[in-house]
Amino acid sequence: MRHLFRFAAVARRENLVFLLRRYRSPKPATAPSPPTPPKPPKKPQKFSFHGITWEDPYSWMSNLNDKVAMRHMDVCMEQEEKYTEAVMSDSEKLQNKLQFEMASRIPFDLSTPPLRWGPWLYYRRVEEGKQYPVLCRRLASLNDEFISHKYPPAGFDFASGKRIEQKLIDYNQEAERFGGFAYEELSEVSPNHQFIAYTMYDKDNDYFKLSVRNLNSGSLCSKPQVDRVSNLAWAKDGQALLYVVTDQKKRPYRIYCSLIGSTDDDALLLEESDENVHINIRNTKDFRFVTVNTFTTTSSKVFLINAADPLSGLKLVWECPSLAHCIIEHHQGYLYLFTDAPRAGQSIDYHYLLCSPVNDPSNPRKWETLRYAMFTITSYVFSFHLPLNIRLTLHVIPLPHKLQEVFLNDEDLIVEDVDFSDKYLALILREGCNFRLCSVKLPLSTGKGAVKLRKLDIRYLSLPKHVCQISPGPNYDFYSSVMRFIISSPVMPDAVVDYELTTGRWNIIQQQNMLHERTQILYGANSASVTLDNANSKCSGPVNSKLEDSQSWNELSEFYACEQFDVPSADGVKVPLTIVFSRSNKPEDKTPGILHGHGAYGELLDKRWRSELKSLLDRGWVVAYADVRGGGGHGKKWHHEGRRTKKHNSINDYISCAKFLIETDIVEENKLAGWGYSAGGLLVASAINQHPDLFRAAVLKVPFLDPTNTLLYPVLPLIAADYEEFGYPGDLNDFLAIRDYSPYDNIQKDVLYPAVLVNSSFNTRFGVWEAAKWVARVRDHTIYDPKRPILLNLTTDLVEENRYLQSKESALEAAFLIKMMDS
């Protein structure tokens, strides 16, 4: 037995040696080669202007009439899509996780908060399994305890056994009318609550189509049904509808009046043949008048139409020899004009309020003209050719000066916006960088001259901390003492708030509760409210009551910090910078960050809380917002200092904020990303051209990247505001500035660029070819690094309407940023 064991041991040893001899250590696994970026064909074409010649190898991409070029474009877009998928394939699990997080925060069973107007509550709700909402209404008297659209479900009251909801428009049915796509731009219920006029986007023809629906029968009216409509206003207490039609270049240029139920052709009230003139109409809140604004880049005028007799003519009540914002309201025999027009020929940096009495509009000859102080208006009558032998006249009647300024100038307290009701004037104010909301009783003492706003009997209304935007709600009910506002903050989900102006009470009607990942829809007796003490709320600024804390407002400041800085730009101007970060971040953390910017059209930078950014904040990211020149919120001068030949100020401001974040260790070096939407894409891309080393990554959404060719040879219609913002190529100084800041024309050669994800769409103001051209040229000029890819992602047209696709696109952006920072 012993040698049997010995034999077995020897055999095992020999077998082991044999196996070891046969064993070869495996070769190290080779990492898969990174995907190769697409290379679209080059077809160089030379252009010359103002004696400057340049070559564009990708100009063919915008030649929409060239079928061969468009076939090449289709192939290129397919290649770009595959390349983006290949680069991001290893982050699929992360994308799915992010999308799950973001989708879980979407309130799928969301009804819009009910809006009371007269006897009705109007609201929209989404039915289970449907993509688009339904517009509904209920009598307010039957819904005193109305909390959400689910109780009673579908408007059925189990207590009474009656259906108490009326469906007005089912947008799922509208989608069937418009090729599976339902996008509404305008909707206006008539003041008698019998009709609704609304415009739906016709995707095939690229315009908005007007329809009018009878709210009693639910059927569409036979007329008006009109294409290319941009504005609506009701007249004759809902018996007539005024609407504005655009030309082939999308310029609003004609006003028509349609008598509901009549078989007569619609009457043409005004036609502007001058291609530089644009038209806009709106009702005054009491529906007594329709205001008509006509404007060019060098002039502004306002006319009034008597809503009781819309065919009686247009009355010119105000004009200004420059482009100016102007809104006119009527209140108890007075016209109130809110404008930022120049004073005594000098441009000003703020809005102000003027008033003037107006006599009985039933007699046009007694109308008083609100006159701009530096002009004398002479009488004239101008006739327009109209169908049906109707002739309307335009009256301008010179009258003694009745113009009066309402408030004395206060540089420390700027009026940003106003809203009128029958008994109150609501004012959105800005004191430095802080917003205020207050109300003043009407009527004002108009006979005593202008007064200091602080001297009036002001009631300041409750607001949370860190307010970045206050937007008036629809507020259709002129005779209600309740006004609705949307309050926004970087650390608080948007709150839809009803303010009772008589008492100062405030009710949060709707706000998403991010802590419980659900949405609160509150209405009536169950809504959170705060009553302000009258003695403390007048002329003393906002009041901090015991209930006005983060819990009352559903603020997230316990979990996320919001800080503000004034960052010196290249020329010494202080640029506001807002940062948001998780309070769980530790100083030793290597913190990545994302810097948002826009800086165009005088528009406010969107600093509102966005639920998709929570996924980055919870992963230790810093979210920053640079309020660069060219944007809004800091007066007209701030806007003008960042447009046309001064666009470089916007870019320098953004770069200064980026440097500040890194130099102060708020964001770790080489871990900063840029983010820009539309014109903000131009800002970020230009900053990258100047300082590519500042950024590790960037996301550009439907960006404007080729201003030289777009402004010189527009493929899609541009409006005057676009040229006022970015410059007139015909002006040599403007043209040189455009060439200097253009992202497409200033890409550095043989330099390492950050990773960039460009999201574009075929249905965008700035064509997809701009993104495709820029992506191709960046790849041509810069150093190739597979860890810093330049990606082009095409979104579908349905993203804006589909919340699932929105979360998918947001998840891709977040995954891209995280992947680039970790690589």
PDB file of C-alpha atoms in Angstrom, residues 212-332:
ATOM      1  CA  VAL A 212     -61.824  79.247 -31.641  1.00  0.00           C
ATOM      2  CA  ARG A 213     -63.876  76.769 -29.640  1.00  0.00           C
ATOM      3  CA  ASN A 214     -67.372  77.254 -28.230  1.00  0.00           C
ATOM      4  CA  LEU A 215     -67.115  76.376 -24.520  1.00  0.00           C
ATOM      5  CA  ASN A 216     -70.820  75.596 -24.206  1.00  0.00           C
ATOM      6  CA  SER A 217     -71.021  73.103 -27.068  1.00  0.00           C
ATOM      7  CA  GLY A 218     -67.358  72.110 -27.206  1.00  0.00           C
ATOM      8  CA  SER A 219     -67.319  72.432 -30.989  1.00  0.00           C
ATOM      9  CA  LEU A 220     -64.897  74.449 -33.110  1.00  0.00           C
ATOM     10  CA  CYS A 221     -66.243  77.664 -34.590  1.00  0.00           C
ATOM     11  CA  SER A 222     -66.232  77.813 -38.378  1.00  0.00           C
ATOM     12  CA  LYS A 223     -64.280  81.068 -38.212  1.00  0.00           C
ATOM     13  CA  PRO A 224     -61.800  82.398 -37.539  1.00  0.00           C
ATOM     14  CA  GLN A 225     -59.437  79.580 -38.502  1.00  0.00           C
ATOM     15  CA  VAL A 226     -56.276  81.364 -39.538  1.00  0.00           C
ATOM     16  CA  ASP A 227     -52.627  80.472 -40.174  1.00  0.00           C
ATOM     17  CA  ARG A 228     -49.508  82.317 -38.949  1.00  0.00           C
ATOM     18  CA  VAL A 229     -51.128  83.997 -35.914  1.00  0.00           C
ATOM     19  CA  SER A 230     -48.870  85.598 -33.293  1.00  0.00           C
ATOM     20  CA  ASN A 231     -51.216  87.587 -30.975  1.00  0.00           C
ATOM     21  CA  LEU A 232     -54.803  87.586 -29.696  1.00  0.00           C
ATOM     22  CA  ALA A 233     -57.115  90.037 -27.913  1.00  0.00           C
ATOM     23  CA  TRP A 234     -60.849  89.842 -27.211  1.00  0.00           C
ATOM     24  CA  ALA A 235     -63.306  92.701 -27.843  1.00  0.00           C
ATOM     25  CA  LYS A 236     -67.048  93.380 -27.501  1.00  0.00           C
ATOM     26  CA  ASP A 237     -67.178  91.266 -24.311  1.00  0.00           C
ATOM     27  CA  GLY A 238     -66.171  88.141 -26.242  1.00  0.00           C
ATOM     28  CA  GLN A 239     -68.240  88.742 -29.364  1.00  0.00           C
ATOM     29  CA  ALA A 240     -65.214  89.809 -31.430  1.00  0.00           C
ATOM     30  CA  LEU A 241     -61.629  88.596 -31.623  1.00  0.00           C
ATOM     31  CA  LEU A 242     -58.650  90.640 -32.774  1.00  0.00           C
ATOM     32  CA  TYR A 243     -55.607  88.729 -33.995  1.00  0.00           C
ATOM     33  CA  VAL A 244     -52.216  89.492 -35.531  1.00  0.00           C
ATOM     34  CA  VAL A 245     -50.894  87.650 -38.590  1.00  0.00           C
ATOM     35  CA  THR A 246     -47.227  87.284 -39.562  1.00  0.00           C
ATOM     36  CA  ASP A 247     -45.714  87.456 -43.027  1.00  0.00           C
ATOM     37  CA  GLN A 248     -43.529  84.763 -44.604  1.00  0.00           C
ATOM     38  CA  LYS A 249     -40.558  86.056 -42.573  1.00  0.00           C
ATOM     39  CA  LYS A 250     -42.569  85.665 -39.344  1.00  0.00           C
ATOM     40  CA  ARG A 251     -42.918  89.431 -38.892  1.00  0.00           C
ATOM     41  CA  PRO A 252     -46.234  90.383 -37.212  1.00  0.00           C
ATOM     42  CA  TYR A 253     -47.674  92.924 -39.638  1.00  0.00           C
ATOM     43  CA  ARG A 254     -51.487  92.781 -39.856  1.00  0.00           C
ATOM     44  CA  ILE A 255     -54.349  93.091 -37.354  1.00  0.00           C
ATOM     45  CA  TYR A 256     -57.728  91.585 -38.183  1.00  0.00           C
ATOM     46  CA  CYS A 257     -61.058  91.701 -36.363  1.00  0.00           C
ATOM     47  CA  SER A 258     -63.363  88.689 -36.550  1.00  0.00           C
ATOM     48  CA  LEU A 259     -66.978  88.846 -35.338  1.00  0.00           C
ATOM     49  CA  ILE A 260     -67.728  85.481 -33.725  1.00  0.00           C
ATOM     50  CA  GLY A 261     -70.670  83.777 -35.399  1.00  0.00           C
ATOM     51  CA  SER A 262     -70.672  86.154 -38.353  1.00  0.00           C
ATOM     52  CA  THR A 263     -70.208  84.922 -41.917  1.00  0.00           C
ATOM     53  CA  ASP A 264     -68.613  88.217 -43.004  1.00  0.00           C
ATOM     54  CA  ASP A 265     -64.943  88.316 -43.886  1.00  0.00           C
ATOM     55  CA  ASP A 266     -62.647  89.441 -41.115  1.00  0.00           C
ATOM     56  CA  ALA A 267     -61.904  93.169 -41.168  1.00  0.00           C
ATOM     57  CA  LEU A 268     -58.328  94.358 -41.618  1.00  0.00           C
ATOM     58  CA  LEU A 269     -57.657  96.986 -38.940  1.00  0.00           C
ATOM     59  CA  LEU A 270     -53.987  97.707 -39.589  1.00  0.00           C
ATOM     60  CA  GLU A 271     -51.264  96.661 -42.012  1.00  0.00           C
ATOM     61  CA  GLU A 272     -47.624  97.665 -41.641  1.00  0.00           C
ATOM     62  CA  SER A 273     -45.938  97.435 -45.034  1.00  0.00           C
ATOM     63  CA  ASP A 274     -42.588  98.627 -43.655  1.00  0.00           C
ATOM     64  CA  GLU A 275     -40.527  95.459 -43.163  1.00  0.00           C
ATOM     65  CA  ASN A 276     -38.902  96.981 -40.083  1.00  0.00           C
ATOM     66  CA  VAL A 277     -42.168  97.455 -38.158  1.00  0.00           C
ATOM     67  CA  HIS A 278     -43.517  94.761 -35.833  1.00  0.00           C
ATOM     68  CA  ILE A 279     -46.987  94.674 -34.230  1.00  0.00           C
ATOM     69  CA  ASN A 280     -48.161  93.369 -30.865  1.00  0.00           C
ATOM     70  CA  ILE A 281     -51.628  93.573 -29.262  1.00  0.00           C
ATOM     71  CA  ARG A 282     -53.046  92.896 -25.786  1.00  0.00           C
ATOM     72  CA  ASN A 283     -56.123  93.639 -23.706  1.00  0.00           C
ATOM     73  CA  THR A 284     -56.051  96.022 -20.790  1.00  0.00           C
ATOM     74  CA  LYS A 285     -56.940  94.026 -17.713  1.00  0.00           C
ATOM     75  CA  ASP A 286     -60.412  95.536 -17.451  1.00  0.00           C
ATOM     76  CA  PHE A 287     -61.050  94.620 -21.131  1.00  0.00           C
ATOM     77  CA  ARG A 288     -62.021  98.224 -21.883  1.00  0.00           C
ATOM     78  CA  PHE A 289     -59.301  98.666 -24.505  1.00  0.00           C
ATOM     79  CA  VAL A 290     -56.990  96.769 -26.799  1.00  0.00           C
ATOM     80  CA  THR A 291     -53.486  98.242 -26.901  1.00  0.00           C
ATOM     81  CA  VAL A 292     -51.532  98.082 -30.161  1.00  0.00           C
ATOM     82  CA  ASN A 293     -47.741  98.381 -29.925  1.00  0.00           C
ATOM     83  CA  THR A 294     -45.832  99.034 -33.140  1.00  0.00           C
ATOM     84  CA  PHE A 295     -42.061  99.213 -32.961  1.00  0.00           C
ATOM     85  CA  THR A 296     -38.843  99.217 -34.926  1.00  0.00           C
ATOM     86  CA  THR A 297     -35.268  99.371 -33.731  1.00  0.00           C
ATOM     87  CA  THR A 298     -35.536 103.170 -33.754  1.00  0.00           C
ATOM     88  CA  SER A 299     -39.113 103.977 -32.740  1.00  0.00           C
ATOM     89  CA  SER A 300     -42.041 102.848 -30.592  1.00  0.00           C
ATOM     90  CA  LYS A 301     -45.740 103.734 -30.730  1.00  0.00           C
ATOM     91  CA  VAL A 302     -48.832 102.698 -28.800  1.00  0.00           C
ATOM     92  CA  PHE A 303     -52.396 102.923 -30.101  1.00  0.00           C
ATOM     93  CA  LEU A 304     -55.672 102.204 -28.343  1.00  0.00           C
ATOM     94  CA  ILE A 305     -58.731 100.468 -29.744  1.00  0.00           C
ATOM     95  CA  ASN A 306     -62.057 100.818 -27.981  1.00  0.00           C
ATOM     96  CA  ALA A 307     -62.928  97.214 -27.154  1.00  0.00           C
ATOM     97  CA  ALA A 308     -66.653  98.009 -27.168  1.00  0.00           C
ATOM     98  CA  ASP A 309     -66.401  99.170 -30.795  1.00  0.00           C
ATOM     99  CA  PRO A 310     -63.245  97.677 -32.353  1.00  0.00           C
ATOM    100  CA  LEU A 311     -64.091  99.015 -35.834  1.00  0.00           C
ATOM    101  CA  SER A 312     -64.160 102.630 -34.626  1.00  0.00           C
ATOM    102  CA  GLY A 313     -60.441 103.206 -35.258  1.00  0.00           C
ATOM    103  CA  LEU A 314     -57.007 103.308 -33.662  1.00  0.00           C
ATOM    104  CA  LYS A 315     -55.984 106.218 -31.459  1.00  0.00           C
ATOM    105  CA  LEU A 316     -52.310 107.039 -31.098  1.00  0.00           C
ATOM    106  CA  VAL A 317     -51.657 107.735 -27.420  1.00  0.00           C
ATOM    107  CA  TRP A 318     -47.865 107.584 -27.126  1.00  0.00           C
ATOM    108  CA  GLU A 319     -44.737 107.546 -29.241  1.00  0.00           C
ATOM    109  CA  CYS A 320     -40.994 107.552 -28.671  1.00  0.00           C
ATOM    110  CA  PRO A 321     -38.082 108.055 -31.131  1.00  0.00           C
ATOM    111  CA  SER A 322     -36.292 104.896 -29.925  1.00  0.00           C
ATOM    112  CA  LEU A 323     -37.048 101.279 -29.188  1.00  0.00           C
ATOM    113  CA  ALA A 324     -38.668 101.236 -25.758  1.00  0.00           C
ATOM    114  CA  HIS A 325     -40.654  98.797 -23.695  1.00  0.00           C
ATOM    115  CA  CYS A 326     -44.145 100.138 -23.014  1.00  0.00           C
ATOM    116  CA  ILE A 327     -47.236  98.627 -21.382  1.00  0.00           C
ATOM    117  CA  ILE A 328     -50.486 100.580 -20.989  1.00  0.00           C
ATOM    118  CA  GLU A 329     -53.205  99.750 -18.457  1.00  0.00           C
ATOM    119  CA  HIS A 330     -56.528 101.461 -17.786  1.00  0.00           C
ATOM    120  CA  HIS A 331     -57.869 102.069 -14.283  1.00  0.00           C
ATOM    121  CA  GLN A 332     -60.973 104.088 -13.439  1.00  0.00           C
TER     122      GLN A 332
END
